[in-house]
mmCIF file of C-alpha atoms in Angstrom:
data_model
loop_
_atom_site.group_PDB
_atom_site.id
_atom_site.type_symbol
_atom_site.label_atom_id
_atom_site.label_comp_id
_atom_site.label_asym_id
_atom_site.label_seq_id
_atom_site.Cartn_x
_atom_site.Cartn_y
_atom_site.Cartn_z
ATOM 1 C CA MET A 733 -13.848 -2.226 4.830
ATOM 2 C CA ALA A 734 -17.134 -1.087 6.079
ATOM 3 C CA SER A 735 -15.941 -2.339 9.542
ATOM 4 C CA LEU A 736 -13.147 0.105 9.595
ATOM 5 C CA CYS A 737 -16.009 2.667 10.157
ATOM 6 C CA ASN A 738 -16.545 2.061 13.516
ATOM 7 C CA PRO A 739 -15.394 5.339 15.422
ATOM 8 C CA LYS A 740 -13.283 3.103 18.111
ATOM 9 C CA TRP A 741 -11.575 1.062 15.541
ATOM 10 C CA PRO A 742 -7.852 1.499 16.177
ATOM 11 C CA LEU A 743 -6.713 3.008 12.601
ATOM 12 C CA LEU A 744 -3.187 3.398 13.572
ATOM 13 C CA GLY A 745 -2.664 -0.118 14.305
ATOM 14 C CA ALA A 746 -4.685 -0.957 11.264
ATOM 15 C CA TYR A 747 -2.276 1.498 8.824
ATOM 16 C CA ASP A 748 0.795 -0.215 10.627
ATOM 17 C CA LEU A 749 -0.401 -3.475 9.540
ATOM 18 C CA CYS A 750 -0.841 -2.080 6.085
ATOM 19 C CA LEU A 751 2.605 -1.090 5.924
ATOM 20 C CA LYS A 752 3.727 -4.400 7.237
ATOM 21 C CA CYS A 753 1.782 -6.166 4.273
ATOM 22 C CA SER A 754 3.639 -3.847 1.961
ATOM 23 C CA HIS A 755 7.163 -4.711 3.534
ATOM 24 C CA TYR A 756 6.215 -8.191 3.122
ATOM 25 C CA PHE A 757 5.284 -7.956 -0.475
ATOM 26 C CA ASN A 758 8.453 -6.112 -1.104
ATOM 27 C CA ILE A 759 10.410 -8.859 0.459
ATOM 28 C CA LEU A 760 8.558 -11.604 -1.408
ATOM 29 C CA ASP A 761 9.065 -9.694 -4.854
ATOM 30 C CA ALA A 762 12.586 -9.076 -4.363
ATOM 31 C CA ARG A 763 13.342 -12.677 -3.711
ATOM 32 C CA GLY A 764 11.269 -13.903 -6.881
ATOM 33 C CA ALA A 765 8.582 -15.641 -5.254
ATOM 34 C CA ILE A 766 5.851 -13.774 -6.755
ATOM 35 C CA SER A 767 4.909 -14.065 -10.468
ATOM 36 C CA VAL A 768 4.577 -11.140 -12.398
ATOM 37 C CA THR A 769 0.677 -11.592 -12.995
ATOM 38 C CA GLU A 770 0.478 -12.137 -9.193
ATOM 39 C CA ARG A 771 2.238 -9.062 -8.417
ATOM 40 C CA VAL A 772 -0.277 -6.681 -10.029
ATOM 41 C CA GLY A 773 -3.203 -8.425 -7.680
ATOM 42 C CA VAL A 774 -1.239 -7.995 -4.570
ATOM 43 C CA ILE A 775 -0.227 -4.258 -5.273
ATOM 44 C CA ALA A 776 -3.917 -3.746 -5.978
ATOM 45 C CA ARG A 777 -4.764 -5.372 -2.519
ATOM 46 C CA VAL A 778 -2.740 -3.555 -0.652
ATOM 47 C CA ARG A 779 -3.520 -0.211 -2.169
ATOM 48 C CA ALA A 780 -7.256 -0.811 -1.458
ATOM 49 C CA LEU A 781 -6.359 -1.606 2.120
ATOM 50 C CA ALA A 782 -4.302 1.740 2.273
ATOM 51 C CA VAL A 783 -7.266 3.645 0.391
ATOM 52 C CA GLY A 784 -9.851 2.218 3.044
ATOM 53 C CA ILE A 785 -7.800 3.085 6.107
ATOM 54 C CA ALA A 786 -7.370 6.684 5.055
ATOM 55 C CA LYS A 787 -11.057 7.157 3.831
ATOM 56 C CA ALA A 788 -12.035 5.503 7.583
ATOM 57 C CA TRP A 789 -9.385 8.110 8.921
ATOM 58 C CA MET A 790 -11.070 10.787 7.452
ATOM 59 C CA ASP A 791 -14.468 9.689 8.872
ATOM 60 C CA GLN A 792 -13.243 9.699 12.323
ATOM 61 C CA GLN A 793 -11.541 13.243 11.689
ATOM 62 C CA TYR A 794 -14.449 15.014 10.038
ATOM 63 C CA GLY A 795 -17.457 12.665 10.618
ATOM 64 C CA SER A 796 -19.314 15.787 11.756
ATOM 65 C CA GLU A 797 -19.196 17.443 8.371
ATOM 66 C CA LYS A 798 -21.019 16.476 5.284
ATOM 67 C CA LYS A 799 -18.830 14.693 2.627
ATOM 68 C CA SER A 800 -19.785 17.511 0.307
ATOM 69 C CA GLU A 801 -18.442 20.199 2.377
ATOM 70 C CA ARG A 802 -14.986 18.179 2.793
ATOM 71 C CA SER A 803 -14.510 17.732 -1.055
ATOM 72 C CA GLU A 804 -15.570 20.938 -1.856
ATOM 73 C CA LYS A 805 -12.672 22.546 0.855
ATOM 74 C CA ALA A 806 -10.286 19.977 -1.026
ATOM 75 C CA ALA A 807 -11.327 21.228 -4.548
ATOM 76 C CA LYS A 808 -11.180 24.950 -3.968
ATOM 77 C CA PRO A 809 -8.189 26.345 -2.176
ATOM 78 C CA SER A 810 -8.672 30.090 -0.805
ATOM 79 C CA THR A 811 -6.997 32.712 -2.252
ATOM 80 C CA GLN A 812 -4.700 32.963 0.530
ATOM 81 C CA GLU A 813 -3.318 29.170 -0.023
ATOM 82 C CA LYS A 814 -2.913 29.966 -3.598
ATOM 83 C CA LYS A 815 -0.820 32.714 -3.100
ATOM 84 C CA GLU A 816 1.306 31.241 -0.294
ATOM 85 C CA LYS A 817 2.133 28.505 -2.962
ATOM 86 C CA LEU A 818 3.376 30.943 -5.277
ATOM 87 C CA ALA A 819 6.938 31.330 -5.780
ATOM 88 C CA PRO A 820 8.317 35.022 -5.866
ATOM 89 C CA VAL A 821 9.322 36.167 -9.137
ATOM 90 C CA GLY A 822 12.332 38.123 -9.809
ATOM 91 C CA GLY A 823 14.721 39.344 -7.007
#
């Protein structure tokens, strides 16, 4: 997955191919062509591919920011964001 960190790598194309892999897996699984033990491995590989593409996309979008700053923003929503997520009570 290290090659996906190239800033010029077409990530949407890679994501499209990942979706095709998932689709082909679903077709083969529905036809019973994949054993139960092999199924777990294929799901893990497709998931790892999707996670790698998502991480590469994040690096492309927010490459100038430090990773610690991004994780802090994601982990600690602001007070305003918390209030927006709450549903009104009563009424």
